[in-house]
Coordinates of C-alpha atoms in Angstrom, one line a residue:
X1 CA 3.2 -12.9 3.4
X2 CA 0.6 -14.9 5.6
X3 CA 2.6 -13.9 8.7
X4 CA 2.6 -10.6 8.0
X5 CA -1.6 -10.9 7.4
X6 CA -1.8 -13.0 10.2
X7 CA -0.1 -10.2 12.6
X8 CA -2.5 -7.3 10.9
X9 CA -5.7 -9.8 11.7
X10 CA -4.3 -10.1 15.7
X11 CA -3.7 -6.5 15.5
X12 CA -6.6 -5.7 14.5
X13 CA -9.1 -8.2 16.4
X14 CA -7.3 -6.9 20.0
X15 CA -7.6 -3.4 18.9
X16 CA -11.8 -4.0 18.5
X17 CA -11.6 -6.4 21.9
X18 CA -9.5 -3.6 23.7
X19 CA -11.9 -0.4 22.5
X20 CA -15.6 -2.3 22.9
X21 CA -14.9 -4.3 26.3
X22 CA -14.9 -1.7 28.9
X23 CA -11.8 -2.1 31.3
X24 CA -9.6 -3.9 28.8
X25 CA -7.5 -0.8 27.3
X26 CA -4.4 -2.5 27.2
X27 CA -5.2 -4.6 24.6
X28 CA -6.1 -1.6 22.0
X29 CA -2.4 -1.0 23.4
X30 CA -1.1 -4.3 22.2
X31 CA -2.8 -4.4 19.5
X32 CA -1.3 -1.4 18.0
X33 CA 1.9 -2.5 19.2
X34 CA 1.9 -5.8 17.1
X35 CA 0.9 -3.6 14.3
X36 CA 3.6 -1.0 14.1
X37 CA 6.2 -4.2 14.5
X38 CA 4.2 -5.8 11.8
X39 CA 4.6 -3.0 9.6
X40 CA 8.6 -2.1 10.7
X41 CA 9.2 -6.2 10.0
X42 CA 7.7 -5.6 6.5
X43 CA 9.5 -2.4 5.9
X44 CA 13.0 -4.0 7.1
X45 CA 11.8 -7.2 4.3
X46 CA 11.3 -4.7 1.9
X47 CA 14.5 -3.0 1.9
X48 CA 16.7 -6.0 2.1
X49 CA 14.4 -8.1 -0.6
X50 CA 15.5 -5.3 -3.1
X51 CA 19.2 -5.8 -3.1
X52 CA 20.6 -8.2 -5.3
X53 CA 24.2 -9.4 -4.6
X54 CA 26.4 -9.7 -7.5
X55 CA 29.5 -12.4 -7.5
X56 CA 32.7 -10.4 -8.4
X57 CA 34.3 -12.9 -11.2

């Protein structure tokens, strides 16, 4: 979970850096590339934490 806040922080810090600092678009660009994989990484956790596996006996 503090990976996954970690990632949205970066995201979010070069998204401000890349859309005040004139010249340095690319990384607004970065930025919201770490956050959509931040957000698909989550999703994928999400989907697999909810299956439980059951031992035939």
């Amino acid at each position: 979970m503090s990976l996954f806040l970690l990632l949205i922080l970066v995201a979010l810090v070069l998204g401000i850096v890349g859309f005040a600092v004139h010249g340095l678009f690319y990384l607004l660009v970065i930025g919201a590339v770490v956050l959509l994989a931040d957000l698909f990484l989550a999703g994928v956790r999400l989907r697999r934490g909810g299956r439980h596996h059951h031992i035939a006996r």
